[in-house]
CSV table of C-alpha atoms and ligand atoms in Angstrom, one decimal:
chain,number,residue,atom,x,y,z
A,1273,MET,CA,-8.0,-2.4,-4.2
A,1274,ASP,CA,-8.0,-2.5,-1.5
A,1275,ARG,CA,-4.1,-2.1,-0.4
A,1276,PRO,CA,-3.5,-1.8,3.3
A,1277,ILE,CA,-2.9,2.3,4.9
A,1278,ILE,CA,0.4,2.6,5.8
A,1279,ILE,CA,1.5,4.5,8.8
A,1280,ALA,CA,5.3,4.7,9.3
A,1281,GLY,CA,7.6,6.5,11.7
A,1282,ASN,CA,11.2,7.1,10.2
A,1283,TRP,CA,13.0,7.9,13.6
A,1284,LYS,CA,16.2,9.5,11.0
A,1285,HIS,CA,19.7,9.9,13.6
A,1286,ASN,CA,17.1,10.3,17.0
A,1287,PRO,CA,16.2,9.8,20.1
A,1288,ASP,CA,18.9,8.6,22.5
A,1289,ARG,CA,18.5,5.7,24.2
A,1290,ILE,CA,16.1,6.9,26.7
A,1291,VAL,CA,14.4,9.1,24.6
A,1292,GLY,CA,13.6,6.1,22.5
A,1293,GLU,CA,12.4,3.5,25.1
A,1294,SER,CA,10.0,5.3,26.6
A,1295,LEU,CA,9.1,6.2,22.5
A,1296,TRP,CA,8.7,2.9,22.1
A,1297,ARG,CA,6.7,2.2,25.2
A,1298,GLU,CA,4.4,4.8,24.3
A,1299,VAL,CA,3.8,4.2,20.4
A,1300,ALA,CA,3.8,0.3,21.3
A,1301,ALA,CA,1.1,0.4,23.8
A,1302,GLY,CA,-1.1,2.8,21.9
A,1303,THR,CA,-0.5,0.8,18.4
A,1304,MET,CA,-1.8,-2.5,20.5
A,1305,SER,CA,-4.2,-1.1,22.2
A,1306,ARG,CA,-5.8,-0.6,18.2
A,1307,LYS,CA,-4.4,-3.9,17.4
A,1308,SER,CA,-8.2,-5.2,16.0
A,1309,THR,CA,-7.6,-2.9,12.8
A,1310,VAL,CA,-3.5,-2.6,13.1
A,1311,GLY,CA,-1.0,-5.4,12.4
A,1312,ALA,CA,0.6,-7.4,9.3
A,1313,ASN,CA,-2.9,-8.5,7.7
A,1314,SER,CA,-5.3,-5.9,8.5
A,1315,THR,CA,-6.5,-2.5,6.9
A,1316,VAL,CA,-3.9,-0.8,8.7
A,1317,LYS,CA,0.3,-1.0,9.3
A,1318,VAL,CA,2.4,0.4,11.2
A,1319,VAL,CA,5.7,0.1,9.9
A,1320,ILE,CA,8.8,2.2,12.6
A,1321,PHE,CA,11.9,3.2,10.8
A,1322,PRO,CA,15.4,3.3,13.9
A,1323,PRO,CA,18.6,3.7,13.9
A,1324,ALA,CA,19.8,0.4,13.3
A,1325,PRO,CA,21.1,0.1,17.0
A,1326,TRP,CA,17.8,-0.4,17.5
A,1327,LEU,CA,16.6,-3.3,15.8
A,1328,GLY,CA,18.3,-5.6,18.1
A,1329,TRP,CA,16.1,-4.2,20.9
A,1330,LEU,CA,12.9,-3.9,19.6
A,1331,MET,CA,12.9,-7.3,17.6
A,1332,SER,CA,14.4,-9.5,20.2
A,1333,GLY,CA,15.4,-7.5,23.5
A,1334,ASP,CA,12.9,-6.3,26.1
A,1335,GLY,CA,11.4,-3.8,23.4
A,1336,ALA,CA,9.6,-7.0,21.9
A,1337,GLU,CA,7.8,-7.9,25.0
A,1338,CYS,CA,5.5,-4.4,24.3
A,1339,ILE,CA,4.4,-5.7,20.8
A,1340,GLY,CA,3.1,-9.3,22.0
A,1341,ASN,CA,7.3,-10.8,21.4
A,1342,GLY,CA,6.5,-10.2,17.7
A,1343,PHE,CA,10.0,-11.4,17.0
A,1344,PRO,CA,10.3,-12.3,13.9
A,1345,ASP,CA,7.0,-12.3,13.0
A,1346,SER,CA,3.9,-12.2,14.5
A,1347,GLY,CA,4.4,-8.4,16.5
A,1348,VAL,CA,1.2,-5.8,15.6
A,1349,ILE,CA,4.5,-2.8,14.6
A,1350,GLU,CA,6.9,-4.2,11.7
A,1351,ILE,CA,10.6,-2.4,11.4
A,1352,GLY,CA,12.6,-1.4,9.0
A,1353,MET,CA,15.9,-0.4,8.3
A,1354,GLN,CA,16.7,3.8,7.1
A,1355,GLN,CA,19.7,2.6,5.2
A,1356,ILE,CA,21.0,-1.4,3.5
A,1357,SER,CA,23.9,-2.0,1.7
A,1358,ASP,CA,23.8,-3.2,-1.2
A,1359,ARG,CA,26.4,-5.3,-0.6
A,1360,SER,CA,25.8,-8.7,1.0
A,1361,ALA,CA,28.6,-9.5,4.0
A,1362,GLY,CA,31.9,-10.2,3.8
A,1363,ALA,CA,35.1,-6.9,4.0
A,1364,TYR,CA,32.9,-3.8,3.8
A,1365,THR,CA,33.7,-2.1,6.9
A,1366,GLY,CA,30.6,-0.2,8.1
A,1367,GLU,CA,27.8,-1.8,6.0
A,1368,VAL,CA,24.8,-4.0,7.1
A,1369,GLY,CA,22.9,-6.0,4.7
A,1370,ALA,CA,19.9,-7.2,4.1
A,1371,ALA,CA,20.1,-10.2,4.8
A,1372,MET,CA,21.3,-9.7,8.6
A,1373,ALA,CA,19.2,-7.1,8.6
A,1374,ARG,CA,16.3,-9.3,8.0
A,1375,GLN,CA,17.6,-12.2,10.1
A,1376,PHE,CA,17.6,-9.3,13.1
A,1377,GLY,CA,14.3,-8.8,12.9
A,1378,ALA,CA,13.4,-6.1,10.0
A,1379,ARG,CA,10.9,-6.3,7.5
A,1380,TRP,CA,11.2,-3.0,5.7
A,1381,ALA,CA,14.2,-0.8,3.9
A,1382,LEU,CA,14.1,3.2,3.0
A,1383,VAL,CA,15.6,3.3,0.1
A,1384,GLY,CA,16.6,6.9,-1.6
A,1385,HIS,CA,15.2,8.8,0.9
A,1386,SER,CA,16.4,13.2,-0.2
A,1387,GLU,CA,18.7,13.1,2.7
A,1388,ARG,CA,20.5,10.1,1.8
A,1389,ARG,CA,20.6,11.5,-1.7
A,1390,THR,CA,21.8,15.2,-1.1
A,1391,LEU,CA,24.0,14.3,1.7
A,1392,PHE,CA,25.1,11.4,1.3
A,1393,GLY,CA,25.9,11.7,-2.8
A,1394,GLU,CA,23.1,8.2,-3.0
A,1395,THR,CA,22.5,8.3,-7.2
A,1396,ASP,CA,19.6,6.5,-9.1
A,1397,GLU,CA,22.1,3.7,-9.8
A,1398,GLY,CA,23.0,2.9,-6.1
A,1399,VAL,CA,19.1,3.2,-5.5
A,1400,ALA,CA,18.7,0.8,-7.7
A,1401,ARG,CA,20.9,-1.3,-6.5
A,1402,GLN,CA,19.6,-0.9,-2.9
A,1403,MET,CA,16.1,-1.6,-3.9
A,1404,ALA,CA,17.4,-5.5,-5.9
A,1405,ALA,CA,19.2,-5.8,-2.7
A,1406,ALA,CA,16.6,-5.5,0.1
A,1407,ALA,CA,13.4,-7.3,-2.0
A,1408,GLY,CA,16.1,-10.2,-3.2
A,1409,GLU,CA,16.5,-10.9,0.7
A,1410,GLY,CA,12.8,-10.5,1.7
A,1411,LEU,CA,12.9,-7.2,2.8
A,1412,CYS,CA,10.1,-4.5,1.2
A,1413,PRO,CA,11.9,-1.6,0.0
A,1414,MET,CA,10.2,1.5,0.4
A,1415,LEU,CA,11.5,3.5,-2.7
A,1416,CYS,CA,11.4,7.3,-1.7
A,1417,ILE,CA,10.9,9.9,-4.8
A,1418,GLY,CA,11.0,13.8,-4.2
A,1419,GLU,CA,11.3,17.0,-6.4
A,1420,THR,CA,13.5,19.8,-5.1
A,1421,LEU,CA,11.7,23.4,-5.2
A,1422,GLU,CA,14.1,24.4,-7.9
A,1423,GLU,CA,12.1,21.2,-9.8
A,1424,ARG,CA,9.0,22.5,-8.9
A,1425,ASP,CA,9.1,25.6,-9.9
A,1426,GLU,CA,11.1,24.6,-13.4
A,1427,GLY,CA,7.9,22.4,-13.6
A,1428,ARG,CA,10.1,19.9,-13.5
A,1429,THR,CA,8.0,17.7,-10.9
A,1430,CYS,CA,6.9,14.8,-13.2
A,1431,GLU,CA,9.7,14.3,-15.2
A,1432,VAL,CA,11.9,14.2,-12.2
A,1433,VAL,CA,10.0,11.7,-10.2
A,1434,SER,CA,9.1,9.7,-12.9
A,1435,ARG,CA,13.1,9.1,-13.8
A,1436,GLN,CA,13.4,8.3,-10.3
A,1437,LEU,CA,10.6,5.6,-9.5
A,1438,GLU,CA,11.8,4.2,-13.0
A,1439,ALA,CA,15.2,4.0,-12.2
A,1440,GLY,CA,14.3,2.5,-8.8
A,1441,LEU,CA,12.8,-0.1,-10.1
A,1442,SER,CA,14.8,-1.4,-12.8
A,1443,LEU,CA,16.4,-4.1,-11.4
A,1444,LEU,CA,13.7,-5.5,-9.7
A,1445,HIS,CA,12.0,-8.9,-10.8
A,1446,GLU,CA,8.5,-8.7,-11.7
A,1447,THR,CA,7.3,-10.5,-8.4
A,1448,GLU,CA,9.1,-9.0,-5.6
A,1449,GLN,CA,7.1,-6.4,-3.3
A,1450,TYR,CA,7.7,-3.3,-2.9
A,1451,ALA,CA,6.7,0.6,-1.6
A,1452,VAL,CA,6.9,4.3,-3.0
A,1453,ALA,CA,6.6,7.2,-0.9
A,1454,TYR,CA,6.4,10.0,-3.1
A,1455,GLU,CA,7.8,13.0,-0.3
A,1456,PRO,CA,8.9,16.8,-2.2
A,1457,VAL,CA,12.0,17.5,-1.0
A,1458,TRP,CA,10.7,21.3,-0.2
A,1459,ALA,CA,8.6,20.0,2.3
A,1460,ILE,CA,10.7,17.3,4.3
A,1461,GLY,CA,11.4,18.6,7.7
A,1462,THR,CA,10.2,22.5,6.7
A,1463,GLY,CA,6.6,22.2,8.1
A,1464,ARG,CA,5.4,22.9,4.5
A,1465,THR,CA,3.2,20.1,3.3
A,1466,ALA,CA,2.3,20.0,0.2
A,1467,THR,CA,-1.3,20.8,-0.6
A,1468,VAL,CA,-3.6,18.1,-1.1
A,1469,GLU,CA,-4.6,19.5,-5.0
A,1470,GLN,CA,-0.4,18.8,-5.5
A,1471,VAL,CA,0.0,15.0,-3.5
A,1472,SER,CA,-3.4,14.2,-5.8
A,1473,GLU,CA,-1.7,15.2,-8.6
A,1474,VAL,CA,1.6,13.4,-8.5
A,1475,HIS,CA,0.2,10.5,-6.4
A,1476,GLN,CA,-2.2,9.7,-9.7
A,1477,GLN,CA,1.2,10.4,-12.1
A,1478,LEU,CA,3.5,7.8,-10.1
A,1479,ARG,CA,0.2,5.5,-10.0
A,1480,ASP,CA,-0.3,5.6,-14.1
A,1481,LEU,CA,3.1,5.6,-14.0
A,1482,LEU,CA,3.5,2.7,-12.5
A,1483,GLN,CA,0.7,0.5,-14.6
A,1484,GLN,CA,2.4,1.4,-17.4
A,1485,LYS,CA,5.6,0.4,-16.5
A,1486,ARG,CA,4.9,-2.8,-14.0
A,1487,GLY,CA,1.4,-3.6,-15.2
A,1488,ALA,CA,-2.0,-4.8,-13.3
A,1489,GLU,CA,0.4,-6.1,-10.4
A,1490,SER,CA,1.7,-2.8,-9.7
A,1491,GLU,CA,-2.3,-2.6,-8.0
A,1492,ALA,CA,-0.9,-4.2,-4.9
A,1493,VAL,CA,2.0,-1.8,-4.5
A,1494,PRO,CA,0.8,0.7,-1.9
A,1495,ILE,CA,2.4,4.7,-2.5
A,1496,LEU,CA,2.6,6.9,0.9
A,1497,TYR,CA,3.3,10.8,1.2
A,1498,GLY,CA,6.1,12.3,3.5
A,1499,GLY,CA,7.2,15.7,4.2
A,1500,SER,CA,6.3,18.0,7.1
A,1501,VAL,CA,2.8,15.6,7.8
A,1502,THR,CA,0.7,16.0,11.2
A,1503,PRO,CA,-2.0,15.4,13.6
A,1504,GLU,CA,-3.1,18.5,11.8
A,1505,ASN,CA,-3.0,17.3,7.9
A,1506,ALA,CA,-2.6,13.8,8.1
A,1507,ARG,CA,-6.4,13.5,8.1
A,1508,SER,CA,-7.1,15.3,4.8
A,1509,LEU,CA,-4.1,13.7,2.6
A,1510,LEU,CA,-4.8,10.2,3.9
A,1511,ASP,CA,-8.6,10.5,3.3
A,1512,LEU,CA,-7.7,10.6,-0.8
A,1513,ASP,CA,-7.9,8.0,-2.5
A,1514,VAL,CA,-4.6,7.9,-4.7
A,1515,VAL,CA,-3.0,8.1,-0.6
A,1516,ASP,CA,-2.1,4.1,0.7
A,1517,GLY,CA,0.1,6.1,3.9
A,1518,ALA,CA,2.2,8.3,5.6
A,1519,LEU,CA,6.1,8.9,6.1
A,1520,VAL,CA,6.1,10.3,9.2
A,1521,GLY,CA,9.7,12.1,10.0
A,1522,GLY,CA,9.4,15.0,13.1
A,1523,ALA,CA,6.0,14.0,14.4
A,1524,SER,CA,6.8,10.2,14.4
A,1525,LEU,CA,9.1,11.2,17.5
A,1526,ASP,CA,6.4,13.0,19.7
A,1527,ALA,CA,4.4,9.4,20.5
A,1528,ALA,CA,0.8,11.6,20.9
A,1529,SER,CA,1.8,12.7,17.6
A,1530,PHE,CA,2.3,9.7,16.2
A,1531,LEU,CA,-0.6,8.0,17.3
A,1532,GLU,CA,-3.0,10.9,16.5
A,1533,ILE,CA,-1.6,10.5,12.7
A,1534,LEU,CA,-3.0,6.4,13.1
A,1535,GLU,CA,-5.5,7.6,14.2
A,1536,ALA,CA,-6.3,9.4,11.0
A,1537,GLY,CA,-5.2,6.4,9.2
A,1538,ILE,CA,-7.6,4.5,10.8
A,1539,ALA,CA,-10.5,7.0,10.3
A,1540,SER,CA,-9.6,6.3,6.4
A,1541,ALA,CA,-9.1,3.3,5.7
B,1898,PGA,P1,9.1,15.0,8.1
B,1898,PGA,O1,10.1,14.4,7.1
B,1898,PGA,O2,7.3,14.3,8.1
B,1898,PGA,O3,10.2,15.3,9.2
B,1898,PGA,O4,9.1,16.3,7.3
B,1898,PGA,C1,9.5,13.0,6.3
B,1898,PGA,C2,10.9,11.9,5.8
B,1898,PGA,O5,11.8,13.3,6.4
B,1898,PGA,O6,10.6,11.4,5.5
Protein backbone atom coordinates (compact mmCIF):
# COMPACT_ATOMS: atom_id res chain seq x y z
CA MET A 1 0.00 0.00 0.00
CA ASP A 2 1.17 3.53 -0.77
CA ARG A 3 1.37 5.57 2.36
CA PRO A 4 2.29 9.27 2.26
CA ILE A 5 5.74 10.25 3.46
CA ILE A 6 5.44 12.51 6.51
CA ILE A 7 8.20 14.94 7.34
CA ALA A 8 7.50 16.23 10.82
CA GLY A 9 9.38 18.88 12.81
CA ASN A 10 9.28 18.72 16.61
CA TRP A 11 10.37 22.14 17.84
CA LYS A 12 10.24 20.99 21.49
CA HIS A 13 10.62 23.91 23.95
CA ASN A 14 12.15 26.14 21.25
CA PRO A 15 12.51 28.65 19.61
CA ASP A 16 11.94 32.17 20.97
CA ARG A 17 9.45 34.47 19.22
CA ILE A 18 11.84 36.25 16.87
CA VAL A 19 13.77 33.18 15.78
CA GLY A 20 10.56 31.16 15.52
CA GLU A 21 8.84 33.62 13.23
CA SER A 22 11.68 33.65 10.75
CA LEU A 23 12.07 29.86 10.99
CA TRP A 24 8.38 29.47 10.20
CA ARG A 25 8.50 31.95 7.30
CA GLU A 26 11.44 30.09 5.74
CA VAL A 27 9.95 26.63 6.26
CA ALA A 28 6.58 27.84 4.96
CA ALA A 29 8.13 29.45 1.86
CA GLY A 30 10.22 26.36 1.13
CA THR A 31 7.21 24.09 1.54
CA MET A 32 4.96 26.36 -0.55
CA SER A 33 7.53 26.30 -3.35
CA ARG A 34 7.17 22.49 -3.41
CA LYS A 35 3.43 22.50 -3.18
CA SER A 36 2.93 20.44 -6.34
CA THR A 37 4.19 17.44 -4.33
CA VAL A 38 3.60 18.48 -0.72
CA GLY A 39 0.34 19.01 1.15
CA ALA A 40 -2.58 17.35 2.90
CA ASN A 41 -3.68 15.22 -0.07
CA SER A 42 -0.26 14.72 -1.67
CA THR A 43 2.33 11.98 -1.44
CA VAL A 44 4.38 14.04 1.03
CA LYS A 45 3.03 15.84 4.10
CA VAL A 46 4.74 18.35 6.34
CA VAL A 47 3.68 18.56 9.98
CA ILE A 48 5.15 20.99 12.51
CA PHE A 49 4.80 20.47 16.26
CA PRO A 50 5.48 23.92 17.80
CA PRO A 51 5.11 24.79 21.48
CA ALA A 52 1.41 25.45 22.24
CA PRO A 53 1.52 29.29 22.34
CA TRP A 54 2.46 29.32 18.65
CA LEU A 55 -0.75 27.62 17.58
CA GLY A 56 -2.97 30.68 17.16
CA TRP A 57 -0.38 32.73 15.29
CA LEU A 58 0.57 29.92 12.93
CA MET A 59 -2.96 28.96 12.07
CA SER A 60 -4.93 32.19 12.11
CA GLY A 61 -2.49 35.09 12.56
CA ASP A 62 0.24 36.38 10.24
CA GLY A 63 1.78 32.93 10.20
CA ALA A 64 -1.25 31.47 8.42
CA GLU A 65 -0.74 33.75 5.43
CA CYS A 66 2.63 32.13 4.79
CA ILE A 67 0.95 28.81 4.06
CA GLY A 68 -1.81 30.12 1.84
CA ASN A 69 -4.00 31.43 4.65
CA GLY A 70 -4.65 27.84 5.49
CA PHE A 71 -7.01 27.95 8.47
CA PRO A 72 -8.71 25.60 9.07
CA ASP A 73 -7.93 23.00 6.43
CA SER A 74 -6.26 24.10 3.25
CA GLY A 75 -2.74 24.96 4.41
CA VAL A 76 0.22 23.19 2.90
CA ILE A 77 1.67 22.54 6.39
CA GLU A 78 -0.31 20.84 9.14
CA ILE A 79 0.22 21.70 12.79
CA GLY A 80 0.25 19.43 15.81
CA MET A 81 0.40 19.67 19.58
CA GLN A 82 3.48 18.30 21.35
CA GLN A 83 1.37 17.38 24.34
CA ILE A 84 -2.34 16.93 24.79
CA SER A 85 -4.45 16.58 27.91
CA ASP A 86 -6.47 13.44 28.41
CA ARG A 87 -9.17 15.58 30.09
CA SER A 88 -11.99 17.38 28.39
CA ALA A 89 -12.59 21.09 29.15
CA GLY A 90 -13.05 22.02 32.78
CA ALA A 91 -11.21 22.98 35.96
CA TYR A 92 -7.81 21.52 35.00
CA THR A 93 -5.29 24.33 35.40
CA GLY A 94 -2.52 24.19 32.82
CA GLU A 95 -4.12 21.62 30.55
CA VAL A 96 -4.90 21.99 26.84
CA GLY A 97 -7.29 19.44 25.43
CA ALA A 98 -7.71 18.03 21.96
CA ALA A 99 -11.03 19.74 21.19
CA MET A 100 -9.62 23.18 21.98
CA ALA A 101 -6.41 22.52 20.05
CA ARG A 102 -8.46 21.46 17.06
CA GLN A 103 -10.54 24.63 17.20
CA PHE A 104 -7.31 26.61 16.95
CA GLY A 105 -6.10 24.67 13.92
CA ALA A 106 -4.18 21.65 15.24
CA ARG A 107 -4.59 18.43 13.28
CA TRP A 108 -2.02 16.22 15.04
CA ALA A 109 -0.77 15.43 18.54
CA LEU A 110 2.49 13.81 19.63
CA VAL A 111 1.80 11.27 22.34
CA GLY A 112 4.27 9.40 24.54
CA HIS A 113 7.46 11.15 23.42
CA SER A 114 10.36 9.71 25.43
CA GLU A 115 11.06 13.12 26.98
CA ARG A 116 7.50 13.11 28.36
CA ARG A 117 7.89 9.55 29.56
CA THR A 118 11.26 9.99 31.26
CA LEU A 119 11.19 13.63 32.44
CA PHE A 120 7.48 14.04 33.20
CA GLY A 121 6.57 10.56 34.37
CA GLU A 122 4.11 9.61 31.64
CA THR A 123 3.04 6.00 31.82
CA ASP A 124 1.73 3.57 29.20
CA GLU A 125 -1.73 4.00 30.76
CA GLY A 126 -1.60 7.80 30.50
CA VAL A 127 -0.32 7.54 26.94
CA ALA A 128 -3.27 5.29 26.04
CA ARG A 129 -5.71 7.84 27.48
CA GLN A 130 -4.07 10.68 25.53
CA MET A 131 -4.21 8.65 22.33
CA ALA A 132 -7.93 8.13 22.86
CA ALA A 133 -8.54 11.78 23.79
CA ALA A 134 -6.74 13.05 20.70
CA ALA A 135 -8.33 10.62 18.27
CA GLY A 136 -11.76 11.06 19.85
CA GLU A 137 -11.67 14.76 19.02
CA GLY A 138 -10.44 14.28 15.48
CA LEU A 139 -6.72 14.89 15.95
CA CYS A 140 -4.36 12.31 14.48
CA PRO A 141 -2.19 11.12 17.39
CA MET A 142 1.41 10.15 16.65
CA LEU A 143 2.43 7.50 19.16
CA CYS A 144 6.14 7.74 20.01
CA ILE A 145 7.84 4.56 21.16
CA GLY A 146 11.42 3.45 21.58
CA GLU A 147 13.87 1.57 23.75
CA THR A 148 16.66 2.91 25.95
CA LEU A 149 20.28 1.91 25.30
CA GLU A 150 20.19 -0.39 28.28
CA GLU A 151 17.09 -2.14 26.96
CA ARG A 152 18.71 -2.53 23.53
CA ASP A 153 21.91 -3.91 25.06
CA GLU A 154 19.82 -6.42 26.99
CA GLY A 155 18.19 -7.55 23.74
CA ARG A 156 14.78 -6.23 24.84
CA THR A 157 14.08 -3.77 22.00
CA CYS A 158 11.30 -5.81 20.42
CA GLU A 159 9.64 -6.53 23.76
CA VAL A 160 9.73 -2.84 24.82
CA VAL A 161 8.41 -1.32 21.59
CA SER A 162 5.75 -4.03 21.29
CA ARG A 163 4.52 -3.30 24.81
CA GLN A 164 4.47 0.45 24.17
CA LEU A 165 2.65 -0.02 20.87
CA GLU A 166 0.00 -2.33 22.27
CA ALA A 167 -0.58 -0.14 25.32
CA GLY A 168 -0.73 3.03 23.22
CA LEU A 169 -3.40 1.60 20.94
CA SER A 170 -5.39 -0.13 23.66
CA LEU A 171 -8.14 2.50 23.96
CA LEU A 172 -8.40 3.44 20.28
CA HIS A 173 -11.43 2.43 18.24
CA GLU A 174 -10.83 0.40 15.09
CA THR A 175 -11.70 3.26 12.77
CA GLU A 176 -9.63 5.98 14.45
CA GLN A 177 -6.55 7.23 12.63
CA TYR A 178 -3.08 7.37 14.14
CA ALA A 179 0.58 7.27 13.23
CA VAL A 180 3.54 5.67 14.99
CA ALA A 181 7.03 7.12 15.42
CA TYR A 182 9.85 4.74 16.33
CA GLU A 183 12.38 6.82 18.24
CA PRO A 184 15.15 4.89 19.99
CA VAL A 185 15.78 6.91 23.14
CA TRP A 186 19.57 6.61 22.71
CA ALA A 187 19.33 8.29 19.29
CA ILE A 188 17.29 11.33 20.37
CA GLY A 189 19.34 14.51 20.49
CA THR A 190 22.58 12.54 20.69
CA GLY A 191 23.79 12.74 17.10
CA ARG A 192 23.81 8.95 17.14
CA THR A 193 21.34 7.70 14.53
CA ALA A 194 20.17 4.11 14.37
CA THR A 195 21.66 2.23 11.42
CA VAL A 196 19.43 1.39 8.47
CA GLU A 197 19.60 -2.27 9.54
CA GLN A 198 18.41 -1.45 13.06
CA VAL A 199 15.63 0.79 11.74
CA SER A 200 14.52 -1.80 9.15
CA GLU A 201 14.37 -4.54 11.72
CA VAL A 202 12.27 -2.63 14.26
CA HIS A 203 9.96 -1.05 11.65
CA GLN A 204 9.26 -4.47 10.14
CA GLN A 205 8.48 -5.88 13.59
CA LEU A 206 6.11 -2.97 14.24
CA ARG A 207 4.41 -3.41 10.88
CA ASP A 208 3.94 -7.14 11.55
CA LEU A 209 2.59 -6.47 15.02
CA LEU A 210 0.12 -3.90 13.70
CA GLN A 211 -1.05 -6.38 11.09
CA GLN A 212 -1.48 -9.08 13.72
CA LYS A 213 -3.30 -6.88 16.24
CA ARG A 214 -5.23 -4.46 14.05
CA GLY A 215 -5.61 -6.34 10.77
CA ALA A 216 -5.52 -5.10 7.21
CA GLU A 217 -6.73 -1.60 8.15
CA SER A 218 -3.33 -1.01 9.77
CA GLU A 219 -1.69 -1.00 6.33
CA ALA A 220 -2.60 2.69 6.12
CA VAL A 221 -0.84 3.58 9.40
CA PRO A 222 2.40 5.49 8.80
CA ILE A 223 5.46 4.45 10.82
CA LEU A 224 8.03 7.25 11.06
CA TYR A 225 11.60 7.11 12.31
CA GLY A 226 12.98 9.73 14.70
CA GLY A 227 16.33 10.22 16.43
CA SER A 228 19.10 12.50 15.13
CA VAL A 229 17.70 12.68 11.60
CA THR A 230 19.82 15.10 9.58
CA PRO A 231 20.11 16.12 5.91
CA GLU A 232 23.07 13.71 5.70
CA ASN A 233 21.25 10.56 6.84
CA ALA A 234 17.66 11.35 5.83
CA ARG A 235 17.81 9.85 2.37
CA SER A 236 19.13 6.44 3.42
CA LEU A 237 16.46 6.18 6.14
CA LEU A 238 13.57 7.46 4.03
CA ASP A 239 14.51 5.20 1.12
CA LEU A 240 13.64 2.17 3.27
CA ASP A 241 10.23 0.79 2.27
CA VAL A 242 9.32 0.29 5.90
CA VAL A 243 9.97 3.94 6.82
CA ASP A 244 7.07 6.32 6.10
CA GLY A 245 8.63 9.54 7.25
CA ALA A 246 10.86 11.29 9.75
CA LEU A 247 10.19 12.96 13.09
CA VAL A 248 12.91 15.59 13.27
CA GLY A 249 13.93 17.42 16.44
CA GLY A 250 17.17 19.41 16.38
CA ALA A 251 17.43 19.69 12.59
CA SER A 252 13.88 21.08 12.37
CA LEU A 253 15.09 24.27 14.07
CA ASP A 254 17.19 25.13 11.04
CA ALA A 255 15.03 25.87 8.00
CA ALA A 256 17.67 24.87 5.43
CA SER A 257 18.27 21.52 7.15
CA PHE A 258 14.57 20.80 7.54
CA LEU A 259 13.92 21.61 3.88
CA GLU A 260 16.78 19.34 2.80
CA ILE A 261 15.16 16.53 4.79
CA LEU A 262 11.87 17.40 3.09
CA GLU A 263 13.66 17.15 -0.26
CA ALA A 264 14.90 13.67 0.72
CA GLY A 265 11.31 12.76 1.55
CA ILE A 266 10.09 13.97 -1.84
CA ALA A 267 12.85 11.99 -3.57
CA SER A 268 11.90 8.80 -1.76
CA ALA A 269 8.11 9.15 -2.19
P1 LIG B 1 16.31 14.79 17.45
O1 LIG B 1 14.89 14.66 18.17
O2 LIG B 1 16.06 14.82 15.97
O3 LIG B 1 16.90 16.07 17.97
O4 LIG B 1 17.10 13.58 17.84
C1 LIG B 1 13.89 13.82 17.68
C2 LIG B 1 12.70 13.84 18.57
O5 LIG B 1 12.88 13.95 19.80
O6 LIG B 1 11.54 13.75 18.13
